[in-house]
Structure formats: C-alpha cells, structure tokens
mmCIF file of N, CA and C in Angstrom:
data_model
loop_
_atom_site.group_PDB
_atom_site.id
_atom_site.type_symbol
_atom_site.label_atom_id
_atom_site.label_comp_id
_atom_site.label_asym_id
_atom_site.label_seq_id
_atom_site.Cartn_x
_atom_site.Cartn_y
_atom_site.Cartn_z
ATOM 1 N N TRP A 1 5.397 -32.668 40.505
ATOM 2 C CA TRP A 1 4.984 -34.191 41.310
ATOM 3 C C TRP A 1 3.516 -34.664 41.357
ATOM 4 N N TYR A 2 2.327 -33.889 41.732
ATOM 5 C CA TYR A 2 1.248 -33.930 41.446
ATOM 6 C C TYR A 2 0.992 -34.615 40.259
ATOM 7 N N ARG A 3 1.144 -33.978 39.173
ATOM 8 C CA ARG A 3 0.759 -34.114 37.648
ATOM 9 C C ARG A 3 1.068 -35.541 37.417
ATOM 10 N N ARG A 4 2.992 -35.550 37.545
ATOM 11 C CA ARG A 4 3.446 -36.948 37.207
ATOM 12 C C ARG A 4 2.600 -38.302 37.990
ATOM 13 N N ARG A 5 2.086 -38.304 39.402
ATOM 14 C CA ARG A 5 1.569 -38.906 40.095
ATOM 15 C C ARG A 5 -0.095 -39.013 39.481
ATOM 16 N N GLN A 6 -0.755 -38.057 39.064
ATOM 17 C CA GLN A 6 -1.823 -38.645 38.335
ATOM 18 C C GLN A 6 -1.614 -39.131 37.114
ATOM 19 N N ARG A 7 -1.026 -38.751 36.032
ATOM 20 C CA ARG A 7 -0.692 -39.976 35.060
ATOM 21 C C ARG A 7 -0.314 -41.115 35.306
ATOM 22 N N GLN A 8 0.367 -41.475 36.173
ATOM 23 C CA GLN A 8 0.522 -42.803 36.919
ATOM 24 C C GLN A 8 -0.269 -43.465 36.823
ATOM 25 N N MET A 9 -1.008 -42.810 37.849
ATOM 26 C CA MET A 9 -2.594 -43.258 38.276
ATOM 27 C C MET A 9 -3.441 -43.755 37.146
ATOM 28 N N CYS A 10 -3.427 -42.812 36.379
ATOM 29 C CA CYS A 10 -4.149 -42.960 34.960
ATOM 30 C C CYS A 10 -3.776 -43.815 34.037
ATOM 31 N N ILE A 11 -2.785 -44.085 33.729
ATOM 32 C CA ILE A 11 -1.786 -45.396 33.016
ATOM 33 C C ILE A 11 -2.327 -46.513 33.613
ATOM 34 N N ARG A 12 -2.220 -46.524 34.938
ATOM 35 C CA ARG A 12 -2.282 -47.605 35.758
ATOM 36 C C ARG A 12 -3.680 -48.283 35.532
ATOM 37 N N ASP A 13 -4.756 -47.457 35.866
ATOM 38 C CA ASP A 13 -6.059 -47.854 35.653
ATOM 39 C C ASP A 13 -6.206 -48.155 34.283
ATOM 40 N N ARG A 14 -5.940 -47.391 33.154
ATOM 41 C CA ARG A 14 -6.041 -48.031 32.032
ATOM 42 C C ARG A 14 -5.826 -49.505 31.545
ATOM 43 N N VAL A 15 -4.226 -49.724 31.942
ATOM 44 C CA VAL A 15 -3.942 -50.939 31.823
ATOM 45 C C VAL A 15 -4.318 -52.057 32.574
ATOM 46 N N LYS A 16 -4.862 -51.519 33.765
ATOM 47 C CA LYS A 16 -5.658 -52.515 34.431
ATOM 48 C C LYS A 16 -7.087 -52.822 33.997
ATOM 49 N N ALA A 17 -7.725 -51.823 33.589
ATOM 50 C CA ALA A 17 -9.090 -52.021 32.433
ATOM 51 C C ALA A 17 -8.957 -53.195 31.386
ATOM 52 N N MET A 18 -8.041 -53.025 30.557
ATOM 53 C CA MET A 18 -7.578 -53.709 29.671
ATOM 54 C C MET A 18 -7.400 -54.964 29.797
ATOM 55 N N ARG A 19 -6.540 -55.379 30.988
ATOM 56 C CA ARG A 19 -5.826 -56.681 31.557
ATOM 57 C C ARG A 19 -7.123 -57.297 32.152
ATOM 58 N N ALA A 20 -8.021 -56.626 32.698
ATOM 59 C CA ALA A 20 -9.051 -57.226 33.323
ATOM 60 C C ALA A 20 -9.992 -58.071 32.029
ATOM 61 N N VAL A 21 -9.982 -57.502 30.747
ATOM 62 C CA VAL A 21 -10.856 -58.095 30.143
ATOM 63 C C VAL A 21 -9.861 -59.040 28.924
ATOM 64 N N LEU A 22 -8.841 -58.996 29.077
ATOM 65 C CA LEU A 22 -7.869 -59.867 27.841
ATOM 66 C C LEU A 22 -7.601 -61.344 28.995
ATOM 67 N N PRO A 23 -7.326 -62.059 27.987
ATOM 68 C CA PRO A 23 -6.821 -63.539 28.725
ATOM 69 C C PRO A 23 -5.355 -62.982 29.357
ATOM 70 N N GLN A 24 -5.236 -64.018 30.330
ATOM 71 C CA GLN A 24 -3.922 -63.660 30.995
ATOM 72 C C GLN A 24 -2.795 -63.701 30.431
ATOM 73 N N GLU A 25 -2.871 -64.497 29.195
ATOM 74 C CA GLU A 25 -1.101 -64.814 28.807
ATOM 75 C C GLU A 25 -1.368 -63.930 27.692
ATOM 76 N N ALA A 26 -2.236 -62.917 27.018
ATOM 77 C CA ALA A 26 -2.327 -61.900 25.953
ATOM 78 C C ALA A 26 -1.116 -61.048 26.178
ATOM 79 N N LYS A 27 -0.219 -60.607 25.356
ATOM 80 C CA LYS A 27 0.646 -59.333 25.351
ATOM 81 C C LYS A 27 -0.365 -58.304 24.918
ATOM 82 N N LEU A 28 -0.117 -57.084 25.652
ATOM 83 C CA LEU A 28 -0.237 -55.916 25.872
ATOM 84 C C LEU A 28 0.307 -55.007 25.169
ATOM 85 N N ILE A 29 0.059 -54.602 23.665
ATOM 86 C CA ILE A 29 0.826 -53.622 22.991
ATOM 87 C C ILE A 29 0.069 -52.239 23.499
ATOM 88 N N ILE A 30 0.604 -50.998 23.724
ATOM 89 C CA ILE A 30 0.090 -49.905 24.071
ATOM 90 C C ILE A 30 0.598 -48.915 22.469
ATOM 91 N N VAL A 31 -0.912 -48.492 22.111
ATOM 92 C CA VAL A 31 -0.417 -47.771 20.972
ATOM 93 C C VAL A 31 -1.471 -46.427 21.103
ATOM 94 N N GLY A 32 -0.516 -45.044 21.208
ATOM 95 C CA GLY A 32 -1.410 -43.955 21.130
ATOM 96 C C GLY A 32 -1.061 -43.365 22.889
ATOM 97 N N GLY A 33 -0.253 -42.138 22.716
ATOM 98 C CA GLY A 33 0.013 -41.575 23.750
ATOM 99 C C GLY A 33 1.203 -41.597 24.363
ATOM 100 N N VAL A 34 1.955 -42.689 23.739
ATOM 101 C CA VAL A 34 3.527 -43.330 24.310
ATOM 102 C C VAL A 34 4.226 -42.717 24.051
ATOM 103 N N ASN A 35 5.210 -42.086 24.782
ATOM 104 C CA ASN A 35 6.273 -41.779 24.789
ATOM 105 C C ASN A 35 7.548 -41.557 25.937
ATOM 106 N N ALA A 36 8.665 -41.194 25.541
ATOM 107 C CA ALA A 36 9.913 -41.696 26.282
ATOM 108 C C ALA A 36 9.452 -41.233 27.857
ATOM 109 N N GLU A 37 8.828 -40.242 28.265
ATOM 110 C CA GLU A 37 8.200 -39.652 29.658
ATOM 111 C C GLU A 37 7.386 -40.767 30.155
ATOM 112 N N ASN A 38 6.539 -41.420 29.570
ATOM 113 C CA ASN A 38 5.732 -42.412 30.245
ATOM 114 C C ASN A 38 5.765 -43.745 29.956
ATOM 115 N N MET A 39 6.820 -44.356 29.314
ATOM 116 C CA MET A 39 7.047 -45.899 28.654
ATOM 117 C C MET A 39 7.172 -46.469 29.934
ATOM 118 N N GLN A 40 8.004 -46.017 31.145
ATOM 119 C CA GLN A 40 8.395 -46.814 32.117
ATOM 120 C C GLN A 40 7.117 -46.882 32.988
ATOM 121 N N ASP A 41 6.142 -46.259 33.135
ATOM 122 C CA ASP A 41 4.867 -46.346 33.681
ATOM 123 C C ASP A 41 4.037 -47.027 33.333
ATOM 124 N N PHE A 42 4.100 -47.260 31.749
ATOM 125 C CA PHE A 42 3.063 -48.243 30.994
ATOM 126 C C PHE A 42 3.606 -49.780 31.455
ATOM 127 N N LEU A 43 4.604 -49.837 31.362
ATOM 128 C CA LEU A 43 5.618 -50.973 31.513
ATOM 129 C C LEU A 43 5.483 -51.568 33.155
ATOM 130 N N ARG A 44 5.271 -50.407 33.961
ATOM 131 C CA ARG A 44 5.292 -50.669 35.430
ATOM 132 C C ARG A 44 3.753 -51.660 35.748
ATOM 133 N N ALA A 45 2.918 -50.652 34.569
ATOM 134 C CA ALA A 45 1.613 -51.013 34.923
ATOM 135 C C ALA A 45 1.217 -52.321 34.026
ATOM 136 N N GLY A 46 2.267 -52.844 33.600
ATOM 137 C CA GLY A 46 2.167 -54.532 33.338
ATOM 138 C C GLY A 46 1.789 -54.543 31.458
ATOM 139 N N ALA A 47 2.097 -53.347 30.910
ATOM 140 C CA ALA A 47 2.325 -53.364 29.376
ATOM 141 C C ALA A 47 3.397 -54.173 28.789
ATOM 142 N N ASN A 48 3.309 -54.641 27.682
ATOM 143 C CA ASN A 48 4.352 -55.675 27.082
ATOM 144 C C ASN A 48 5.156 -55.145 26.154
ATOM 145 N N GLY A 49 4.716 -53.645 25.535
ATOM 146 C CA GLY A 49 5.214 -53.168 24.331
ATOM 147 C C GLY A 49 4.468 -52.091 23.813
ATOM 148 N N PHE A 50 4.982 -51.571 22.787
ATOM 149 C CA PHE A 50 4.492 -50.311 22.282
ATOM 150 C C PHE A 50 4.534 -49.947 20.551
ATOM 151 N N GLY A 51 3.485 -49.260 20.356
ATOM 152 C CA GLY A 51 3.431 -48.826 18.753
ATOM 153 C C GLY A 51 3.640 -47.211 18.917
ATOM 154 N N ILE A 52 4.709 -47.127 18.398
ATOM 155 C CA ILE A 52 5.026 -45.798 18.691
ATOM 156 C C ILE A 52 4.963 -45.142 16.980
ATOM 157 N N GLY A 53 4.285 -43.890 17.139
ATOM 158 C CA GLY A 53 4.386 -43.285 15.716
ATOM 159 C C GLY A 53 4.658 -41.880 16.007
ATOM 160 N N SER A 54 3.385 -40.831 16.337
ATOM 161 C CA SER A 54 3.813 -39.496 16.887
ATOM 162 C C SER A 54 4.792 -39.127 17.413
ATOM 163 N N ALA A 55 5.648 -39.870 18.403
ATOM 164 C CA ALA A 55 6.672 -39.534 19.310
ATOM 165 C C ALA A 55 7.863 -39.625 18.566
ATOM 166 N N LEU A 56 7.611 -40.310 17.296
ATOM 167 C CA LEU A 56 8.896 -40.160 16.211
ATOM 168 C C LEU A 56 8.842 -39.532 14.955
ATOM 169 N N PHE A 57 8.030 -39.250 14.601
ATOM 170 C CA PHE A 57 7.737 -38.722 13.305
ATOM 171 C C PHE A 57 6.738 -37.642 13.156
ATOM 172 N N LYS A 58 6.892 -36.436 12.722
ATOM 173 C CA LYS A 58 6.159 -35.695 12.222
ATOM 174 C C LYS A 58 6.531 -34.934 11.190
ATOM 175 N N PRO A 59 5.667 -34.642 10.270
ATOM 176 C CA PRO A 59 5.643 -34.009 8.822
ATOM 177 C C PRO A 59 6.858 -33.002 8.219
ATOM 178 N N GLY A 60 7.498 -32.961 8.014
ATOM 179 C CA GLY A 60 8.852 -32.223 7.819
ATOM 180 C C GLY A 60 9.930 -32.009 8.384
ATOM 181 N N ILE A 61 9.925 -33.250 9.467
ATOM 182 C CA ILE A 61 11.358 -33.641 9.937
ATOM 183 C C ILE A 61 12.061 -34.296 9.287
ATOM 184 N N SER A 62 13.474 -34.169 9.808
ATOM 185 C CA SER A 62 14.756 -34.763 9.314
ATOM 186 C C SER A 62 14.756 -36.128 9.724
ATOM 187 N N MET A 63 15.592 -36.891 8.585
ATOM 188 C CA MET A 63 15.708 -38.173 9.165
ATOM 189 C C MET A 63 16.346 -38.081 10.046
ATOM 190 N N SER A 64 17.584 -37.450 10.703
ATOM 191 C CA SER A 64 18.280 -37.388 11.506
ATOM 192 C C SER A 64 17.453 -37.096 12.614
ATOM 193 N N ALA A 65 16.637 -36.389 13.104
ATOM 194 C CA ALA A 65 15.576 -35.963 14.225
ATOM 195 C C ALA A 65 14.812 -37.093 14.495
ATOM 196 N N ILE A 66 14.451 -37.756 13.236
ATOM 197 C CA ILE A 66 13.551 -39.155 13.274
ATOM 198 C C ILE A 66 14.520 -40.465 14.366
ATOM 199 N N ARG A 67 15.758 -40.267 13.820
ATOM 200 C CA ARG A 67 16.776 -41.125 14.223
ATOM 201 C C ARG A 67 16.735 -40.647 16.142
ATOM 202 N N ALA A 68 17.021 -39.736 16.217
ATOM 203 C CA ALA A 68 17.447 -38.795 17.728
ATOM 204 C C ALA A 68 16.183 -39.262 18.369
ATOM 205 N N ALA A 69 14.927 -39.157 17.933
ATOM 206 C CA ALA A 69 13.816 -39.557 18.819
ATOM 207 C C ALA A 69 13.778 -41.148 18.891
ATOM 208 N N ALA A 70 14.088 -41.691 17.956
ATOM 209 C CA ALA A 70 13.874 -43.549 18.127
ATOM 210 C C ALA A 70 15.120 -43.935 19.257
ATOM 211 N N ASP A 71 16.452 -43.233 18.669
ATOM 212 C CA ASP A 71 17.297 -43.602 19.958
ATOM 213 C C ASP A 71 16.950 -42.980 21.354
ATOM 214 N N SER A 72 15.819 -42.121 21.260
ATOM 215 C CA SER A 72 15.664 -41.758 23.250
ATOM 216 C C SER A 72 14.423 -42.742 23.313
ATOM 217 N N GLN A 73 13.676 -43.093 22.782
ATOM 218 C CA GLN A 73 13.114 -44.412 22.799
ATOM 219 C C GLN A 73 13.556 -45.300 23.181
ATOM 220 N N ILE A 74 14.652 -45.848 22.561
ATOM 221 C CA ILE A 74 15.273 -47.052 22.702
ATOM 222 C C ILE A 74 16.039 -46.940 23.982
ATOM 223 N N ALA A 75 16.551 -45.731 24.164
ATOM 224 C CA ALA A 75 17.158 -45.714 25.551
ATOM 225 C C ALA A 75 16.430 -45.851 26.782
ATOM 226 N N VAL A 76 14.928 -45.367 26.959
ATOM 227 C CA VAL A 76 14.207 -45.726 28.083
ATOM 228 C C VAL A 76 14.207 -47.016 28.169
ATOM 229 N N LEU A 77 13.757 -47.700 27.247
ATOM 230 C CA LEU A 77 13.510 -49.216 27.102
ATOM 231 C C LEU A 77 14.596 -49.961 27.665
ATOM 232 N N ARG A 78 16.116 -49.429 27.007
ATOM 233 C CA ARG A 78 17.066 -50.222 27.604
ATOM 234 C C ARG A 78 17.318 -49.759 29.254
ATOM 235 N N ASP A 79 17.228 -48.781 29.420
ATOM 236 C CA ASP A 79 16.892 -48.402 30.929
ATOM 237 C C ASP A 79 16.003 -49.211 31.768
ATOM 238 N N ALA A 80 14.793 -49.280 31.397
ATOM 239 C CA ALA A 80 13.807 -50.157 32.182
ATOM 240 C C ALA A 80 13.912 -51.272 32.015
ATOM 241 N N SER A 81 14.340 -51.754 30.966
ATOM 242 C CA SER A 81 15.370 -53.267 31.067
ATOM 243 C C SER A 81 16.299 -53.531 32.236
ATOM 244 N N SER A 82 17.266 -52.831 32.111
ATOM 245 C CA SER A 82 18.292 -52.432 32.935
ATOM 246 C C SER A 82 17.494 -52.719 34.487
ATOM 247 N N SER A 83 16.548 -51.926 34.580
ATOM 248 C CA SER A 83 15.933 -51.672 36.113
ATOM 249 C C SER A 83 15.041 -52.568 36.486
ATOM 250 N N GLN A 84 15.047 -53.521 35.635
ATOM 251 C CA GLN A 84 14.335 -54.753 35.870
ATOM 252 C C GLN A 84 12.653 -54.801 35.837
ATOM 253 N N VAL A 85 12.530 -53.544 35.304
ATOM 254 C CA VAL A 85 10.996 -53.633 35.009
ATOM 255 C C VAL A 85 10.371 -54.401 34.130
ATOM 256 N N THR A 86 9.610 -55.019 34.330
ATOM 257 C CA THR A 86 8.860 -56.517 34.029
ATOM 258 C C THR A 86 8.536 -56.138 32.516
ATOM 259 N N GLY A 87 8.166 -56.988 31.600
ATOM 260 C CA GLY A 87 7.387 -56.762 30.318
ATOM 261 C C GLY A 87 8.003 -56.514 29.114
ATOM 262 N N ILE A 88 9.256 -56.019 29.234
ATOM 263 C CA ILE A 88 10.327 -55.901 27.782
ATOM 264 C C ILE A 88 10.242 -56.938 27.346
#
C-alpha cells in the first residue's frame, strides 16, 4: 500500500510539473516508465495518452508475447475509459 501511494504521488507530481509549463490545451503524452500497472494513475493525474515501448517489446520475445502485452495495455485503457477516467 505504501509503495503504491508513493508511486501515485510521484506520478501526480510529475504530471503537475509538466502541466505547469504547458499551454492548457496541450495534450500530454507520457513516454517512459508507463506500464499496465500505472496507466490509470497517469490518466487520473491528467495525462492524455502514452508512448509505450519497453512495456510491449523486449529483444527475442515472440510476436504472440508482444500481442499479449499489447492486449493487456489495451484492456487497462478500456477499463479506465469505462471507469470514466478523463483524458483518454
């Protein structure tokens, strides 16, 4: 619980810092450190989307493993959308 709370606070602080210097209408796309476990935290903090690389692909893994990882990320985004998390 404590670690998750710390991570949420860190994410919120990162997004808040970026939002402070960007125009209000700017879309904030987070790249780096994004995975299925923290996507909803980023969205709740005000991110609009993601660039996902290492959470999907690692050298030597099969296409089916990449697909499974992508499906997991998509499921998280769909869940966030159905939970009415803004920014999707």
